[in-house]
Amino acid sequence: MSNSNLTDADLAKLNDKDKAEIAQFLAHEQQRGRVQSQTHALTSLCWKKCIAPSAPHASSSSSSSTSSSTTSGIRGFFGGSRSTVSNDLDSTEKQCLANCVDRFMDANYATMQHLKTLQNQF
Amino acid sequence: MRHTRQLFPSSRSGKVDLAHHQLETGPENTSYTNYHSQLNHSHILLATMSESEEVKKAIIKMALSETNTNNARQLMTSINRRCFDYCVPNPGSSLSDGEQQCINSCMEKYIKAWNEVNAAYLRRIQQEVGNNNISIGN
C-alpha cells in the first residue's frame, strides 16, 4: 500500500477542517472496531451454546432439535464426524443466537446491578 | 479490503459503512505519489487544499484497512478454533474428506452466525441508546 509511508511533512499539509474530519472518522472507526470485537466474542460464545454444544451427543434444550435428530444417525455411523453439517442456519438456531446475545446483555446488566448492592453491603 | 467485504456483506452497520463505501469508491483514483510528481508550483493555493485532502484520504484508507484486516484476522481465528472443535472431534492420521467438507460448511455457517449475532448486538445497542443507557431493554 503506497499510502502507508506518510511522513511528518505530509501530516503538516493537513488543514484544520480535515484534521477535525480525521479525528471524527477515527473515533467512528474505533467504535466500529469495538463492536466487531464484541461480536467476535459473542459469536464464539453463542456458537458453543446454539450450534455446537460441547458434548456432541448431549441433547440441548435450546439448540436445534430438528437438525440434530436428523443427523444423529449419520453421525453415529461415521463415529462422531459431522460430515453432513449444513452450511445454513435454521430458524431455531437463528432464534437461539438472538436470544443468546440478548440474555448475555441481560446477565451483564444483572451482574453490574448486583455488584452495586454488594458494594453497599461491605 | 475488498476481500473482507465479500466475507461478510451484511456485517457492516448502515451509517458508518455507507460513508466508507463512498470514500473507497470516490473520485480519488490518482494515487498519492502520482499526485506529487504532477504537482505544478504555479497552483500552490489549489495544491495546498487538495494536498490536505489527499493526506486525509490516505489516513482514512489506512485506518479502514487496519480495522478490516483486524476483523478478518479475528474471524479466521474464531472459525479455525470453533470449526476444528466441531468437525474434528477425534483427530486421525489425516483430515478426512468428511472433515474437510464439514470445515467448509462450518466456515460458511459461522460467517452467517457472525452476521446474526452482529445484527442482534447492534439492535440491542440501539435499544439501549434509545433508553438513554438507563435500563437495558427490559
XYZ file of C-alpha atoms in Angstrom:
260
model
C 0.000 0.000 0.000
C 1.673 3.171 -1.188
C -0.252 5.262 1.333
C 1.375 3.685 4.349
C 4.548 5.786 4.232
C 3.126 9.094 5.373
C 5.726 11.485 6.729
C 5.529 14.354 9.181
C 5.784 16.667 6.192
C 2.649 15.060 4.771
C 0.818 15.471 8.065
C 1.783 19.142 8.154
C -0.191 19.646 4.956
C -3.471 18.903 6.732
C -5.750 21.882 7.250
C -7.903 22.259 10.362
C -11.089 21.129 8.692
C -9.502 17.903 7.503
C -7.869 17.353 10.904
C -11.277 17.579 12.562
C -12.770 15.220 9.999
C -9.996 12.703 10.599
C -10.478 12.858 14.364
C -14.185 12.204 13.921
C -13.562 9.406 11.467
C -11.042 7.714 13.757
C -13.473 7.866 16.679
C -16.097 6.178 14.481
C -13.602 3.623 13.344
C -12.575 2.806 16.911
C -16.174 2.256 17.841
C -16.696 0.039 14.808
C -13.661 -1.989 15.898
C -15.024 -2.370 19.418
C -18.414 -3.539 18.146
C -16.712 -6.021 15.830
C -14.520 -7.395 18.627
C -17.502 -7.812 20.919
C -19.364 -9.529 18.082
C -16.486 -11.986 17.725
C -16.580 -12.780 21.437
C -20.365 -13.202 21.392
C -20.370 -15.337 18.247
C -17.799 -17.680 19.736
C -19.786 -17.924 22.964
C -23.181 -18.349 21.323
C -21.873 -20.766 18.695
C -20.978 -23.131 21.516
C -24.419 -22.742 23.055
C -26.605 -22.786 19.948
C -24.801 -24.649 17.172
C -22.184 -26.905 18.707
C -22.778 -27.760 22.365
C -19.550 -29.099 23.886
C -20.849 -32.609 24.493
C -21.529 -33.726 20.891
C -24.351 -36.143 21.638
C -25.894 -34.378 24.589
C -29.364 -33.087 23.804
C -29.504 -29.368 24.320
C -32.734 -27.647 25.226
C -32.200 -24.528 23.156
C -30.210 -25.829 20.210
C -31.878 -27.068 17.061
C -33.562 -30.316 17.963
C -34.685 -30.980 14.388
C -31.290 -30.903 12.711
C -29.565 -32.893 15.427
C -32.204 -35.620 15.302
C -31.933 -35.991 11.524
C -28.148 -36.174 11.503
C -27.580 -38.166 14.678
C -27.836 -41.485 12.872
C -25.248 -40.493 10.268
C -23.020 -39.015 12.946
C -23.148 -42.281 14.850
C -22.289 -44.190 11.702
C -19.201 -42.101 10.995
C -18.070 -42.328 14.590
C -18.792 -38.746 15.620
C -17.680 -36.893 12.493
C -20.067 -34.220 11.302
C -19.688 -34.564 7.563
C -23.288 -33.602 6.942
C -23.245 -30.252 8.714
C -25.453 -27.741 6.948
C -23.843 -24.511 5.792
C -27.063 -22.690 6.642
C -28.601 -21.585 9.915
C -32.100 -22.881 10.562
C -34.721 -20.704 12.239
C -34.219 -22.353 15.637
C -30.508 -21.630 15.533
C -31.112 -18.034 14.460
C -33.559 -17.528 17.310
C -31.126 -19.114 19.746
C -28.313 -16.785 18.620
C -30.511 -13.706 19.026
C -31.656 -14.873 22.478
C -28.074 -15.651 23.425
C -26.959 -12.086 22.668
C -29.905 -10.527 24.482
C -29.607 -12.754 27.553
C -25.859 -12.186 27.689
C -26.509 -8.466 27.834
C -29.201 -9.004 30.494
C -26.797 -11.116 32.534
C -24.136 -8.462 32.113
C -26.545 -5.848 33.423
C -27.666 -8.073 36.300
C -24.039 -8.607 37.292
C -23.401 -4.884 37.379
C -26.543 -4.315 39.429
C -25.609 -6.996 41.918
C -22.109 -5.587 42.173
C -23.665 -2.307 43.265
C -25.643 -3.985 46.059
C -22.540 -5.885 47.166
C -20.597 -2.648 47.291
C -23.273 -1.181 49.558
C -23.204 -4.237 51.805
C -19.499 -4.307 52.529
C -10.280 -4.731 1.953
C -12.382 -5.828 -0.986
C -11.864 -9.370 0.173
C -13.113 -8.631 3.668
C -16.212 -7.022 2.314
C -17.104 -10.154 0.406
C -16.619 -12.224 3.514
C -19.436 -10.576 5.418
C -21.518 -8.328 3.236
C -24.208 -7.660 5.824
C -21.911 -7.248 8.799
C -21.483 -3.544 8.434
C -23.716 -1.114 10.221
C -25.572 1.144 7.830
C -24.475 4.681 8.511
C -20.763 4.320 9.048
C -20.221 1.878 6.246
C -22.175 3.772 3.682
C -19.664 6.539 4.321
C -16.788 4.076 3.968
C -18.178 2.822 0.726
C -18.379 6.299 -0.695
C -14.862 7.033 0.430
C -13.499 3.913 -1.139
C -15.243 4.280 -4.451
C -14.967 8.048 -4.534
C -13.115 10.010 -7.202
C -9.702 9.664 -5.559
C -8.135 7.441 -8.157
C -4.983 9.459 -8.615
C -2.567 7.867 -6.213
C -0.731 9.867 -3.622
C 2.692 9.537 -5.271
C 1.428 10.260 -8.773
C -0.140 13.389 -7.491
C 3.174 14.613 -6.174
C 5.022 14.126 -9.416
C 2.354 16.105 -11.261
C 2.395 18.950 -8.770
C 2.651 22.295 -10.530
C 4.178 25.113 -8.479
C 2.141 27.819 -10.130
C -1.012 26.478 -8.477
C 0.191 26.487 -4.906
C -3.041 27.586 -3.250
C -5.109 24.999 -5.073
C -2.442 22.395 -4.469
C -2.353 23.041 -0.714
C -6.077 22.436 -0.426
C -6.059 19.217 -2.385
C -2.836 18.093 -0.720
C -4.611 18.199 2.614
C -7.436 16.240 1.028
C -5.009 13.643 -0.311
C -3.320 13.178 3.065
C -6.713 12.893 4.755
C -7.830 10.223 2.314
C -4.585 8.318 2.793
C -5.057 8.322 6.562
C -8.677 7.236 6.286
C -7.709 4.440 3.916
C -5.050 3.220 6.325
C -7.444 3.256 9.275
C -10.128 1.408 7.304
C -7.675 -1.178 6.134
C -6.442 -1.729 9.680
C -9.933 -2.226 11.133
C -10.915 -4.565 8.316
C -7.710 -6.598 8.486
C -8.081 -6.894 12.225
C -11.676 -8.025 11.839
C -10.779 -10.627 9.219
C -7.955 -11.944 11.417
C -10.249 -12.294 14.423
C -12.865 -14.000 12.290
C -10.396 -16.530 10.890
C -9.035 -17.296 14.357
C -12.543 -17.965 15.692
C -13.504 -20.045 12.672
C -10.388 -22.193 12.931
C -10.958 -22.817 16.609
C -14.720 -23.431 16.549
C -14.811 -25.455 13.345
C -11.875 -27.617 14.368
C -13.720 -28.324 17.613
C -16.896 -29.009 15.700
C -15.614 -31.014 12.744
C -12.589 -32.874 14.105
C -13.665 -34.280 17.481
C -11.156 -37.148 17.203
C -8.120 -36.115 15.115
C -6.955 -39.017 12.968
C -3.796 -39.577 10.923
C -5.118 -37.226 8.224
C -8.008 -34.875 7.607
C -10.791 -36.981 6.082
C -12.934 -35.841 3.157
C -15.862 -35.639 5.534
C -13.947 -33.451 7.937
C -12.783 -31.217 5.118
C -16.342 -30.864 3.860
C -17.536 -30.160 7.373
C -14.944 -27.412 7.782
C -16.096 -25.749 4.558
C -19.747 -25.816 5.611
C -18.870 -24.818 9.143
C -16.974 -21.778 7.891
C -19.944 -20.579 5.829
C -22.266 -21.238 8.719
C -20.016 -19.430 11.173
C -19.964 -16.309 8.990
C -23.764 -16.395 8.866
C -23.856 -16.800 12.644
C -21.481 -13.835 12.974
C -23.843 -11.703 10.929
C -26.838 -12.799 13.022
C -25.027 -12.034 16.261
C -23.795 -8.700 14.921
C -27.343 -7.718 13.940
C -28.699 -8.751 17.343
C -25.930 -6.883 19.128
C -26.434 -3.697 17.091
C -30.183 -3.933 17.712
C -29.501 -4.192 21.414
C -27.070 -1.267 21.417
C -29.574 0.893 19.568
C -32.268 -0.110 22.032
C -30.046 0.904 24.923
C -29.204 4.222 23.321
C -32.956 4.748 22.822
C -33.466 4.052 26.523
C -30.803 6.629 27.283
C -28.465 3.982 28.712
C -30.509 3.839 31.907
C -32.201 0.474 31.607
C -31.220 -2.446 29.450
C -34.196 -3.362 27.322
C -36.454 -4.943 29.912
